[in-house]
PDB file of C-alpha atoms in Angstrom:
ATOM      1  CA  MET A 699      -0.018  -0.032   0.009  1.00 45.00           C
ATOM      2  CA  LEU A 700       1.315   3.442  -0.937  1.00 46.00           C
ATOM      3  CA  THR A 701       1.463   5.596   2.188  1.00 51.00           C
ATOM      4  CA  THR A 702       4.109   8.170   1.648  1.00 55.00           C
ATOM      5  CA  ARG A 703       5.133  10.527  -1.069  1.00 55.00           C
ATOM      6  CA  GLN A 704       8.450   8.711  -1.424  1.00 56.00           C
ATOM      7  CA  ASP A 705       6.603   5.392  -2.163  1.00 54.00           C
ATOM      8  CA  ILE A 706       4.672   7.111  -4.921  1.00 50.00           C
ATOM      9  CA  LEU A 707       7.907   8.565  -6.320  1.00 50.00           C
ATOM     10  CA  ASN A 708       9.587   5.172  -6.241  1.00 59.00           C
ATOM     11  CA  VAL A 709       6.707   3.585  -8.171  1.00 52.00           C
ATOM     12  CA  THR A 710       6.698   6.318 -10.819  1.00 54.00           C
ATOM     13  CA  GLN A 711      10.401   5.763 -11.319  1.00 59.00           C
ATOM     14  CA  ILE A 712       9.926   2.015 -11.879  1.00 58.00           C
ATOM     15  CA  ILE A 713       7.167   2.417 -14.523  1.00 60.00           C
ATOM     16  CA  PRO A 714       9.295   4.392 -17.058  1.00 63.00           C
ATOM     17  CA  ALA A 715      12.114   1.856 -16.548  1.00 63.00           C
ATOM     18  CA  LEU A 716       9.757  -0.912 -17.521  1.00 64.00           C
ATOM     19  CA  SER A 717       8.619   1.068 -20.517  1.00 79.00           C
ATOM     20  CA  GLU A 718      12.241   1.615 -21.605  1.00 80.00           C
ATOM     21  CA  ALA A 719      12.964  -2.126 -21.214  1.00 79.00           C
ATOM     22  CA  LYS A 720       9.894  -2.881 -23.355  1.00 83.00           C
ATOM     23  CA  GLN A 721      10.984  -0.351 -25.946  1.00 83.00           C
ATOM     24  CA  LEU A 722      14.510  -1.820 -26.008  1.00 86.00           C
ATOM     25  CA  GLU A 723      13.041  -5.325 -26.490  1.00 85.00           C
ATOM     26  CA  GLU A 724      10.807  -4.148 -29.289  1.00 85.00           C
ATOM     27  CA  SER A 725      13.757  -2.305 -30.971  1.00 87.00           C
ATOM     28  CA  ARG A 726      15.984  -5.342 -30.772  1.00 89.00           C
ATOM     29  CA  LYS A 727      13.164  -7.575 -32.034  1.00 88.00           C
ATOM     30  CA  GLN A 728      12.857  -5.314 -35.079  1.00 88.00           C
ATOM     31  CA  GLU A 729      16.630  -5.476 -35.613  1.00 89.00           C
ATOM     32  CA  VAL A 730      16.526  -9.288 -35.514  1.00 90.00           C
ATOM     33  CA  GLN A 731      13.628  -9.225 -37.992  1.00 88.00           C
ATOM     34  CA  LEU A 732      15.746  -7.040 -40.347  1.00 88.00           C
ATOM     35  CA  LEU A 733      18.767  -9.347 -39.950  1.00 90.00           C
ATOM     36  CA  ILE A 734      16.709 -12.415 -40.823  1.00 89.00           C
ATOM     37  CA  GLU A 735      15.271 -10.661 -43.904  1.00 88.00           C
ATOM     38  CA  ASN A 736      18.775  -9.701 -44.912  1.00 90.00           C
ATOM     39  CA  LEU A 737      19.958 -13.281 -44.319  1.00 89.00           C
ATOM     40  CA  PHE A 738      17.258 -14.578 -46.656  1.00 87.00           C
ATOM     41  CA  GLU A 739      18.277 -12.051 -49.312  1.00 88.00           C
ATOM     42  CA  ARG A 740      22.032 -12.724 -49.062  1.00 91.00           C
ATOM     43  CA  GLU A 741      21.962 -16.447 -48.407  1.00 91.00           C
ATOM     44  CA  GLU A 742      19.175 -17.437 -50.813  1.00 90.00           C
ATOM     45  CA  ALA A 743      21.160 -20.341 -52.308  1.00 91.00           C
ATOM     46  CA  THR A 744      21.978 -21.764 -48.959  1.00 92.00           C
ATOM     47  CA  ILE A 745      18.385 -21.528 -47.735  1.00 90.00           C
ATOM     48  CA  LYS A 746      17.240 -23.217 -50.949  1.00 90.00           C
ATOM     49  CA  MET A 747      19.643 -25.995 -50.362  1.00 92.00           C
ATOM     50  CA  ILE A 748      18.368 -26.455 -46.791  1.00 91.00           C
ATOM     51  CA  LEU A 749      14.824 -26.540 -48.108  1.00 91.00           C
ATOM     52  CA  ASP A 750      15.886 -29.129 -50.717  1.00 92.00           C
ATOM     53  CA  CYS A 751      17.309 -31.355 -48.022  1.00 94.00           C
ATOM     54  CA  LEU A 752      14.150 -30.962 -45.873  1.00 92.00           C
ATOM     55  CA  TYR A 753      11.956 -31.649 -48.905  1.00 94.00           C
ATOM     56  CA  ASP A 754      13.935 -34.825 -49.718  1.00 94.00           C
ATOM     57  CA  ILE A 755      13.595 -36.115 -46.176  1.00 95.00           C
ATOM     58  CA  GLY A 756       9.943 -35.155 -45.860  1.00 94.00           C
ATOM     59  CA  ALA A 757       8.899 -36.461 -49.300  1.00 94.00           C
ATOM     60  CA  THR A 758      10.655 -39.812 -48.792  1.00 94.00           C
ATOM     61  CA  ASN A 759       9.187 -40.316 -45.299  1.00 95.00           C
ATOM     62  CA  LEU A 760       5.704 -39.411 -46.462  1.00 95.00           C
ATOM     63  CA  ILE A 761       5.891 -41.678 -49.586  1.00 95.00           C
ATOM     64  CA  ASN A 762       7.250 -44.533 -47.412  1.00 95.00           C
ATOM     65  CA  GLN A 763       4.353 -44.087 -44.926  1.00 95.00           C
ATOM     66  CA  LYS A 764       1.556 -43.732 -47.425  1.00 94.00           C
ATOM     67  CA  ILE A 765       2.570 -45.998 -50.338  1.00 94.00           C
ATOM     68  CA  SER A 766       3.291 -49.559 -49.511  1.00 92.00           C
ATOM     69  CA  LEU A 767       3.476 -51.110 -53.004  1.00 95.00           C
ATOM     70  CA  PRO A 768       7.187 -51.227 -54.039  1.00 94.00           C
ATOM     71  CA  ILE A 769       6.612 -50.203 -57.698  1.00 95.00           C
ATOM     72  CA  ALA A 770       4.277 -47.365 -56.792  1.00 95.00           C
ATOM     73  CA  ASN A 771       6.664 -46.272 -54.037  1.00 95.00           C
ATOM     74  CA  ARG A 772       9.609 -45.999 -56.527  1.00 95.00           C
ATOM     75  CA  MET A 773       7.480 -44.148 -59.031  1.00 96.00           C
ATOM     76  CA  ALA A 774       6.243 -41.666 -56.420  1.00 95.00           C
ATOM     77  CA  LYS A 775       9.826 -40.982 -55.333  1.00 94.00           C
ATOM     78  CA  LYS A 776      10.828 -40.267 -58.953  1.00 95.00           C
ATOM     79  CA  VAL A 777       7.908 -37.913 -59.323  1.00 95.00           C
ATOM     80  CA  ALA A 778       8.868 -36.223 -56.085  1.00 93.00           C
ATOM     81  CA  LYS A 779      12.431 -35.868 -57.333  1.00 92.00           C
ATOM     82  CA  LEU A 780      11.354 -34.372 -60.644  1.00 93.00           C
ATOM     83  CA  SER A 781       9.028 -31.799 -59.055  1.00 91.00           C
ATOM     84  CA  LYS A 782      11.584 -30.684 -56.470  1.00 91.00           C
ATOM     85  CA  GLY A 783      12.727 -27.602 -58.492  1.00 89.00           C
ATOM     86  CA  GLY A 784       9.239 -26.131 -58.764  1.00 91.00           C
ATOM     87  CA  ILE A 785       8.366 -27.033 -55.201  1.00 90.00           C
ATOM     88  CA  ARG A 786      11.583 -25.378 -53.993  1.00 90.00           C
ATOM     89  CA  ILE A 787      10.548 -22.068 -55.527  1.00 91.00           C
ATOM     90  CA  ILE A 788       7.110 -22.225 -54.111  1.00 92.00           C
ATOM     91  CA  ILE A 789       8.331 -23.248 -50.552  1.00 90.00           C
ATOM     92  CA  PHE A 790      11.057 -20.554 -50.583  1.00 90.00           C
ATOM     93  CA  ASN A 791       8.584 -17.797 -51.514  1.00 90.00           C
ATOM     94  CA  TYR A 792       6.114 -19.098 -48.942  1.00 90.00           C
ATOM     95  CA  VAL A 793       8.697 -19.257 -46.186  1.00 87.00           C
ATOM     96  CA  ARG A 794      10.007 -15.744 -46.991  1.00 86.00           C
ATOM     97  CA  LYS A 795       6.530 -14.232 -47.063  1.00 87.00           C
ATOM     98  CA  LYS A 796       4.872 -16.074 -44.181  1.00 87.00           C
ATOM     99  CA  TRP A 797       7.706 -16.793 -41.870  1.00 85.00           C
ATOM    100  CA  VAL A 798      10.265 -14.100 -42.402  1.00 83.00           C
ATOM    101  CA  LEU A 799       8.156 -11.095 -43.363  1.00 80.00           C
ATOM    102  CA  SER A 800       5.480 -11.889 -40.747  1.00 82.00           C
ATOM    103  CA  GLY A 801       8.126 -12.219 -38.003  1.00 86.00           C
ATOM    104  CA  PHE A 802       7.414 -15.916 -37.351  1.00 89.00           C
ATOM    105  CA  ILE A 803      11.138 -16.834 -36.981  1.00 88.00           C
ATOM    106  CA  THR A 804      11.835 -13.760 -34.828  1.00 88.00           C
ATOM    107  CA  ASN A 805       8.901 -14.524 -32.548  1.00 89.00           C
ATOM    108  CA  PHE A 806       9.852 -18.194 -32.365  1.00 90.00           C
ATOM    109  CA  LEU A 807      13.435 -17.334 -31.344  1.00 89.00           C
ATOM    110  CA  LEU A 808      12.172 -14.796 -28.765  1.00 89.00           C
ATOM    111  CA  ARG A 809       9.817 -17.440 -27.236  1.00 91.00           C
ATOM    112  CA  LYS A 810      12.679 -19.926 -27.046  1.00 90.00           C
ATOM    113  CA  LEU A 811      14.864 -17.361 -25.334  1.00 87.00           C
ATOM    114  CA  LYS A 812      12.165 -16.492 -22.789  1.00 87.00           C
ATOM    115  CA  ALA A 813      11.502 -20.193 -22.138  1.00 88.00           C
ATOM    116  CA  THR A 814      15.212 -20.810 -21.572  1.00 86.00           C
ATOM    117  CA  LEU A 815      15.449 -17.924 -19.129  1.00 84.00           C
ATOM    118  CA  LYS A 816      12.528 -19.193 -17.008  1.00 74.00           C
TER     119      LYS A 816
END
């Protein structure tokens, strides 16, 4: 309970400090967002290679789970391999628009950081 003038002054000094901390966090969050966007622009080839690897793993696992006939399984894997180039472009543009520009990656990293600090 606030009883003295000094208590009130102490509380008013804490509130701006919290606001400054929040402003710093938001500023740093925007900087991380900008750095991730820059990373996607500069390292496009690397990110496409990562997406290729993830596509290969995901497509193979999905085909193995869903298609049990050996002949159909092999054919599905060949189709997946042939369509990889077009799929890569679609996935890259989707990831850049939905995950990078929306701040998904930044927010994900921030949540992980806060969970680690708890």
